[in-house]
Coordinates of C-alpha atoms in Angstrom, one line a residue:
M10 CA -70.4 18.4 -77.7
A11 CA -67.3 20.7 -77.2
P12 CA -67.6 24.1 -75.3
P13 CA -67.5 27.1 -78.2
E14 CA -64.1 28.5 -78.5
G15 CA -64.8 31.7 -76.7
Q16 CA -65.8 29.8 -73.5
T17 CA -63.0 27.9 -73.6
L18 CA -60.3 30.8 -74.1
T19 CA -62.2 32.3 -71.2
L20 CA -61.8 29.3 -68.9
A21 CA -58.2 29.0 -69.9
R22 CA -57.3 32.5 -69.0
A23 CA -59.1 32.1 -65.8
N24 CA -56.9 28.9 -64.8
V25 CA -53.8 30.8 -65.6
L26 CA -54.9 33.8 -63.4
A27 CA -55.8 31.8 -60.7
L28 CA -52.4 29.7 -60.9
L29 CA -50.7 33.0 -60.9
V30 CA -52.4 34.3 -58.1
L31 CA -51.5 31.0 -56.3
L32 CA -47.9 31.3 -57.1
G33 CA -47.8 34.8 -55.9
A34 CA -49.5 34.1 -52.9
A35 CA -46.7 31.3 -52.5
F36 CA -43.8 33.8 -53.2
A37 CA -45.4 36.2 -50.9
W38 CA -45.5 33.8 -48.2
L39 CA -42.0 32.5 -48.8
F40 CA -40.7 36.2 -49.0
E41 CA -42.4 37.0 -46.0
R42 CA -41.1 33.9 -44.1
R43 CA -37.6 34.8 -45.1
R44 CA -38.1 38.3 -44.1
V45 CA -39.2 37.3 -40.7
R46 CA -36.4 34.8 -40.5
H47 CA -34.0 37.6 -41.5
E48 CA -35.1 40.0 -38.8
A49 CA -35.1 37.6 -36.4
S50 CA -31.3 36.7 -37.1
L51 CA -30.4 40.4 -37.2
R52 CA -32.4 40.7 -33.7
S53 CA -30.5 37.7 -32.5
E54 CA -27.1 39.1 -33.7
R55 CA -27.6 42.5 -32.4
E56 CA -28.3 41.2 -29.2
R57 CA -25.4 39.1 -28.9
F58 CA -23.0 42.2 -30.0
R59 CA -24.9 44.0 -27.4
L60 CA -23.9 41.5 -24.9
A61 CA -20.6 41.2 -25.9
L62 CA -20.2 44.9 -25.8
D63 CA -21.8 44.8 -22.2
A64 CA -19.4 42.0 -21.2
A65 CA -16.3 44.1 -22.3
H66 CA -17.6 47.1 -20.5
D67 CA -16.8 49.2 -23.7
G68 CA -19.0 51.7 -24.8
V69 CA -19.4 52.0 -28.5
F70 CA -19.6 55.2 -30.8
D71 CA -20.3 55.8 -34.7
W72 CA -20.1 58.8 -36.2
D73 CA -21.3 59.4 -39.7
R74 CA -20.2 63.2 -40.1
A75 CA -21.9 63.6 -43.5
G76 CA -25.2 63.4 -41.8
G77 CA -27.3 61.2 -39.9
D78 CA -27.8 60.6 -36.3
P79 CA -24.8 59.5 -34.4
Y80 CA -25.1 56.1 -32.7
Y81 CA -24.2 55.5 -29.3
S82 CA -24.5 52.2 -27.5
E83 CA -26.5 51.5 -24.3
Q84 CA -22.9 51.0 -22.3
F85 CA -21.6 54.3 -23.8
L86 CA -24.5 56.2 -22.4
R87 CA -24.2 54.4 -19.1
L88 CA -20.5 55.2 -18.7
L89 CA -21.0 58.9 -19.4
K90 CA -24.6 58.7 -17.2
R91 CA -26.2 60.6 -19.9
D92 CA -29.3 59.8 -21.8
D93 CA -29.2 63.0 -23.9
L94 CA -26.3 62.4 -26.0
R95 CA -26.7 63.3 -29.5
A96 CA -23.4 65.1 -30.7
R97 CA -21.8 64.4 -34.1
D98 CA -18.3 65.4 -32.9
H99 CA -16.1 65.4 -29.8
R100 CA -17.2 68.6 -28.2
E101 CA -20.0 67.8 -26.3
W102 CA -18.4 65.0 -24.3
L103 CA -14.4 65.5 -24.2
A104 CA -13.8 67.2 -20.9
E105 CA -12.3 70.9 -20.9
P106 CA -8.5 69.4 -19.6
D107 CA -8.3 67.3 -22.9
R108 CA -10.7 68.9 -25.1
A109 CA -8.2 70.7 -27.5
R110 CA -5.5 68.0 -27.3
V111 CA -7.8 65.1 -28.3
G112 CA -10.1 67.1 -30.2
A113 CA -7.0 67.8 -32.8
S114 CA -6.4 64.0 -32.8
L115 CA -9.6 63.1 -33.6
E116 CA -9.7 65.8 -36.5
R117 CA -6.5 64.7 -37.6
L118 CA -7.7 61.2 -37.6
A119 CA -10.8 62.1 -40.0
A120 CA -8.6 64.0 -42.3
E121 CA -5.5 61.5 -42.7
G122 CA -7.1 58.1 -41.8
G123 CA -5.6 55.5 -39.8
A124 CA -6.0 54.5 -36.1
L125 CA -6.2 56.5 -32.6
E126 CA -5.7 55.3 -29.1
V127 CA -5.3 57.7 -26.0
E128 CA -6.5 58.1 -22.7
C129 CA -8.4 61.2 -21.7
R130 CA -11.2 62.4 -19.7
L131 CA -14.8 62.4 -21.0
E132 CA -17.5 64.8 -19.4
T133 CA -19.9 62.3 -17.4
A134 CA -22.8 63.4 -15.4
D135 CA -20.7 63.3 -12.4
G136 CA -18.2 65.3 -13.7
P137 CA -14.9 64.7 -15.9
R138 CA -13.4 60.7 -15.9
W139 CA -10.5 59.0 -16.9
F140 CA -11.3 56.8 -20.3
E141 CA -9.4 54.9 -22.8
L142 CA -10.5 56.0 -26.3
R143 CA -9.8 54.0 -29.6
A144 CA -11.1 55.4 -33.0
L145 CA -10.5 54.5 -36.7
R146 CA -11.8 56.2 -39.8
V147 CA -13.7 53.6 -42.0
S148 CA -14.8 56.0 -44.6
G149 CA -14.9 59.4 -46.4
S150 CA -12.6 62.3 -45.5
G151 CA -12.7 65.6 -43.3
E152 CA -16.2 66.6 -42.8
T153 CA -17.6 63.5 -44.5
A154 CA -15.5 61.0 -42.4
R155 CA -17.2 58.1 -40.8
L156 CA -15.5 57.5 -37.2
V157 CA -16.3 54.3 -35.2
G158 CA -14.5 53.7 -32.0
A159 CA -15.0 52.7 -28.2
V160 CA -14.2 53.9 -24.8
R161 CA -13.4 52.2 -21.7
D162 CA -13.4 53.5 -18.2
V163 CA -9.9 53.5 -16.6
E164 CA -10.8 55.9 -13.6
E165 CA -9.8 53.5 -10.8
R166 CA -6.6 52.3 -12.7
K167 CA -5.6 55.9 -12.9
R168 CA -6.4 56.4 -9.5
A169 CA -4.2 53.3 -8.4
A170 CA -1.3 54.6 -10.5
A171 CA -1.4 57.8 -9.0
L172 CA -1.5 56.2 -5.6
K173 CA 1.3 54.0 -6.3
D174 CA 3.4 57.1 -7.5
Q175 CA 2.9 59.1 -4.6
L176 CA 3.7 56.1 -2.3
I177 CA 6.8 55.7 -4.3
S178 CA 7.7 59.3 -4.0
T179 CA 6.7 59.5 -0.3
V180 CA 9.0 56.3 0.9
S181 CA 11.7 57.1 -1.3
H182 CA 12.2 60.9 0.0
E183 CA 11.4 59.4 3.8
L184 CA 14.4 56.9 3.2
R185 CA 16.9 59.3 1.8
T186 CA 17.2 61.2 4.7
P187 CA 18.2 58.5 7.3
L188 CA 20.2 56.8 4.7
T189 CA 22.3 59.9 4.2
G190 CA 23.0 60.3 7.8
I191 CA 23.7 56.5 8.3
H192 CA 26.0 56.5 5.3
G193 CA 28.0 59.7 6.8
A194 CA 28.0 58.1 10.3
L195 CA 29.6 54.7 9.1
R196 CA 32.3 57.0 7.3
L197 CA 33.1 58.8 10.5
L198 CA 33.3 55.3 12.1
G199 CA 35.5 54.1 9.3
G200 CA 37.6 57.0 9.6
G201 CA 38.5 56.8 13.2
A202 CA 36.2 59.4 14.4
A203 CA 35.4 57.0 17.3
G204 CA 38.6 55.4 17.9
P205 CA 40.7 53.1 16.1
L206 CA 38.8 50.0 14.7
S207 CA 39.7 46.4 14.7
E208 CA 40.3 44.6 11.5
R209 CA 36.7 42.8 12.0
G210 CA 35.2 46.2 12.9
Q211 CA 36.4 47.8 9.8
E212 CA 35.1 44.7 7.7
L213 CA 31.6 45.5 9.3
V214 CA 32.0 49.2 8.5
A215 CA 32.7 48.5 5.2
L216 CA 29.7 45.9 4.7
G217 CA 27.3 48.4 6.1
E218 CA 28.5 51.0 3.6
R219 CA 28.5 48.8 0.7
N220 CA 24.8 47.8 1.7
G221 CA 23.9 51.3 2.4
R222 CA 24.9 52.6 -1.3
R223 CA 23.3 49.4 -2.6
L224 CA 19.8 50.8 -1.1
M225 CA 20.5 54.2 -1.7
R226 CA 20.7 53.3 -5.8
I227 CA 17.4 51.4 -5.1
V228 CA 15.7 54.6 -3.7
D229 CA 17.3 57.0 -6.5
E230 CA 16.1 54.2 -9.3
L231 CA 12.8 54.5 -7.8
L232 CA 12.6 58.3 -8.1
D233 CA 14.1 58.4 -11.3
L234 CA 11.3 55.9 -12.6
Q235 CA 8.9 57.8 -10.9
R236 CA 9.8 61.2 -12.5
L237 CA 10.3 59.6 -15.9
Q238 CA 6.8 58.2 -15.9
A239 CA 5.2 61.2 -14.6
G240 CA 7.0 63.3 -17.4
E241 CA 8.7 65.5 -14.6
L242 CA 12.2 64.6 -16.2
D243 CA 13.5 66.8 -19.1
L244 CA 16.0 65.4 -21.7
E245 CA 18.4 67.8 -22.9
L246 CA 18.8 66.2 -26.4
E247 CA 22.1 67.2 -28.4
E248 CA 24.2 65.9 -31.3
V249 CA 26.4 63.4 -30.4
S250 CA 28.5 61.0 -32.4
V251 CA 28.3 57.3 -32.3
A252 CA 31.8 57.3 -30.9
D253 CA 30.9 59.1 -28.1
V254 CA 27.8 57.1 -26.9
L255 CA 30.1 54.1 -27.4
A256 CA 32.8 55.6 -25.6
Q257 CA 30.6 55.8 -22.4
A258 CA 30.0 52.0 -22.8
R259 CA 33.8 51.5 -22.3
T260 CA 34.1 54.1 -19.3
I261 CA 31.1 52.3 -17.6
A262 CA 32.4 49.0 -18.1
E263 CA 35.9 50.0 -16.6
E264 CA 34.4 51.5 -13.5
L265 CA 32.5 48.4 -13.1
G266 CA 35.5 46.3 -13.4
V267 CA 34.7 44.8 -16.7
E268 CA 36.9 46.4 -18.9
A269 CA 38.4 43.4 -20.0
R270 CA 35.1 41.9 -21.1
L271 CA 33.9 44.2 -23.3
S272 CA 34.7 44.8 -27.0
I273 CA 33.5 47.7 -29.1
S274 CA 32.4 47.5 -32.6
E275 CA 32.2 50.9 -34.3
P276 CA 31.0 50.4 -37.9
A277 CA 29.6 54.2 -38.0
P278 CA 31.8 56.3 -35.6
E279 CA 31.0 59.6 -37.3
E280 CA 27.3 59.2 -37.5
I281 CA 25.3 61.5 -35.4
V282 CA 22.6 60.5 -33.1
L283 CA 20.3 63.1 -30.6
C284 CA 20.5 62.1 -27.3
D285 CA 20.9 63.0 -23.5
L286 CA 24.7 62.1 -23.2
Q287 CA 24.2 62.1 -19.3
R288 CA 21.1 59.9 -19.7
A289 CA 22.7 57.4 -22.2
G290 CA 25.3 57.0 -19.7
Q291 CA 22.6 56.0 -17.1
V292 CA 21.3 53.5 -19.9
W293 CA 24.5 51.7 -20.2
I294 CA 24.9 51.6 -16.6
N295 CA 21.9 49.5 -16.2
L296 CA 22.5 47.6 -19.2
I297 CA 26.0 46.8 -18.5
G298 CA 25.1 46.2 -14.5
N299 CA 22.5 43.8 -15.8
A300 CA 24.5 41.9 -18.1
V301 CA 27.3 41.4 -15.6
K302 CA 24.9 39.4 -13.3
F303 CA 24.3 36.9 -15.8
A304 CA 27.6 36.7 -18.2
R305 CA 30.3 34.5 -17.9
E306 CA 33.9 36.6 -17.7
G307 CA 35.2 38.2 -20.9
E308 CA 31.8 37.5 -22.9
L309 CA 30.3 41.4 -23.1
E310 CA 30.4 42.9 -26.5
A311 CA 28.8 46.5 -27.2
A312 CA 28.5 47.5 -30.7
A313 CA 26.6 50.1 -32.8
R314 CA 25.2 50.0 -36.3
A315 CA 23.0 51.9 -38.8
V316 CA 19.6 50.6 -39.3
D317 CA 16.4 52.0 -40.5
G318 CA 15.4 54.8 -38.5
G319 CA 18.3 55.6 -36.7
I320 CA 21.5 53.9 -34.9
R321 CA 21.0 50.6 -33.0
F322 CA 23.4 50.3 -29.9
E323 CA 23.6 46.7 -28.7
L324 CA 25.0 44.9 -25.6
A325 CA 25.6 41.2 -25.9
D326 CA 26.1 38.7 -23.2
R327 CA 26.9 34.9 -22.7
G328 CA 24.4 34.4 -20.3
P329 CA 21.3 32.2 -20.1
G330 CA 19.1 34.5 -22.3
V331 CA 15.7 36.0 -21.9
P332 CA 12.7 33.5 -22.9
P333 CA 10.8 34.5 -25.9
E334 CA 7.7 35.2 -23.7
M335 CA 9.4 37.6 -21.4
R336 CA 11.2 39.7 -23.7
D337 CA 8.4 42.7 -24.0
S338 CA 7.6 42.4 -20.2
V339 CA 11.2 42.5 -19.3
F340 CA 11.3 46.4 -19.6
E341 CA 8.3 46.6 -17.4
P342 CA 8.9 47.6 -13.4
F343 CA 9.9 45.0 -11.2
T344 CA 10.1 42.4 -13.6
Q345 CA 13.0 39.9 -13.3
V346 CA 13.7 36.7 -15.4
D347 CA 15.4 35.1 -12.5
G348 CA 14.8 36.0 -9.0
T349 CA 17.5 33.8 -7.5
T350 CA 20.2 35.8 -9.5
T351 CA 18.8 38.9 -8.5
R352 CA 18.9 37.9 -4.9
A353 CA 22.3 37.0 -5.0
H354 CA 23.6 40.0 -6.9
G355 CA 21.3 42.6 -5.9
G356 CA 19.0 44.9 -7.4
S357 CA 15.7 46.4 -7.6
G358 CA 14.0 45.1 -10.9
L359 CA 14.1 48.7 -12.1
G360 CA 17.1 48.9 -14.3
L361 CA 15.6 48.0 -17.4
A362 CA 12.4 49.8 -17.0
I363 CA 14.5 52.8 -16.3
V364 CA 16.4 52.0 -19.8
A365 CA 13.1 51.8 -21.7
S366 CA 11.6 55.0 -20.2
I367 CA 14.6 57.2 -21.0
V368 CA 15.2 55.7 -24.5
R369 CA 11.3 56.0 -25.4
A370 CA 11.3 59.4 -23.8
S371 CA 14.1 60.3 -26.7
G372 CA 12.2 58.9 -29.6
G373 CA 14.0 55.7 -29.6
E374 CA 13.1 52.0 -29.4
V375 CA 14.3 49.4 -26.9
G376 CA 14.2 45.5 -27.3
V377 CA 16.1 42.2 -26.6
D378 CA 17.0 39.4 -28.7
E379 CA 18.4 36.1 -28.6
R380 CA 22.2 35.7 -29.2
A381 CA 23.3 33.2 -31.7
G382 CA 25.2 30.6 -29.9
G383 CA 23.8 31.4 -26.5
G384 CA 23.0 34.7 -24.5
A385 CA 21.0 37.9 -25.1
V386 CA 21.5 41.1 -27.1
F387 CA 19.7 44.0 -25.5
W388 CA 19.8 47.0 -27.6
F389 CA 18.3 50.5 -27.9
L390 CA 17.9 52.8 -31.1
L391 CA 18.5 56.5 -31.1
R392 CA 17.2 58.9 -33.9
R393 CA 19.1 60.9 -36.1
T394 CA 16.8 63.6 -36.8
R395 CA 14.6 65.9 -34.6
A396 CA 11.8 65.5 -36.9
A397 CA 11.9 61.6 -36.0
I398 CA 12.1 62.1 -32.4
N399 CA 8.9 64.6 -33.0
D400 CA 6.9 61.9 -34.2
R401 CA 7.7 59.3 -31.7
T402 CA 7.2 61.5 -28.6
A403 CA 4.0 63.5 -29.7
G404 CA 1.0 62.4 -28.1
P405 CA -0.9 62.7 -24.4
G406 CA 1.0 63.9 -21.5
G407 CA 2.4 61.4 -18.8
A408 CA 5.8 60.9 -20.8
P409 CA 9.0 62.3 -20.1
R410 CA 9.6 65.6 -22.0
A411 CA 12.4 65.4 -24.8
T412 CA 13.9 69.4 -25.7
P413 CA 15.6 68.7 -29.0
P414 CA 18.8 71.3 -29.7
G415 CA 17.5 74.5 -30.2
G416 CA 13.9 73.9 -28.9

């Protein structure tokens, strides 16, 4: 006997409801399982991220200037030895000597975007300490900008660099005085102050004078590099024609006895660049002196040509060239491509570093390329306008000061 129609309908509804409850429970279980797995994955990712940050010794910050608490990683707080840091801007942890300079750079970053990399002092629990700060804007603008970045402790590196500079300065000054006395004594001896010298005696005096001058040049290069890197050497920038800059190359080549091995191309002699002409001469001295060590006779060529951003001056040789992996480091102090050549011809390994320091202080650039057919092309670029120089030389201290005309 079939159940009444109403009872059948009620039973069907109960079965459907039970099925829905069962499905709901299954979905809830699956959702909870996925949530737990997702949270575990997030925790794992955060832990890996934290371990990576700790291994890199970088402290990370994340500022959302529109609102919300700022984020400082545990390593950031450890580096500054501060647990109470909650600042949304730079004023709480930038040390006073750098607060205005770096603060302005961060405000400019928030307003204009881009990236910032600067060395500055941060206020730690133990007092100001040197850090490398890197930051970029990821969203918003101005007061609504979100900035993220990292800091790295460079205090020991700064101390080591300062100690090195002090040592170089002290040793160089201590060497200069006795070298001057030795040079003077040799000149008197060669001039007959102690009586006539034999031919062999004259040769020995000449050898002593030659090596004394070589050592004095090394001392002068050490002092120049130290002053350039410390920002203690003013460059008097003036408007100079390309022809005048190239004329210096010709004069210096003649003084070095290589006038027959130098050809000068002047595609834009009437063009004007801003530079310290005396220091430009020092650039040519070091470039030509470096090329003479490697180039075969008759195969040096100086040239100038207009490029985007300024005038590029070049010195090409037919020597062995510079390996690609050394084209950046060759302008670092005491870096030499071939030590055997340097030992044979002399040199301190500072000439190209001085070139780079002078040119960069003038707002320019330096580099070296491969020459077609073999050899190297060393080049430096000088700017045409004061604005271009200001753009290149703006930034933190520690760079030589460039004074444009009328500045």
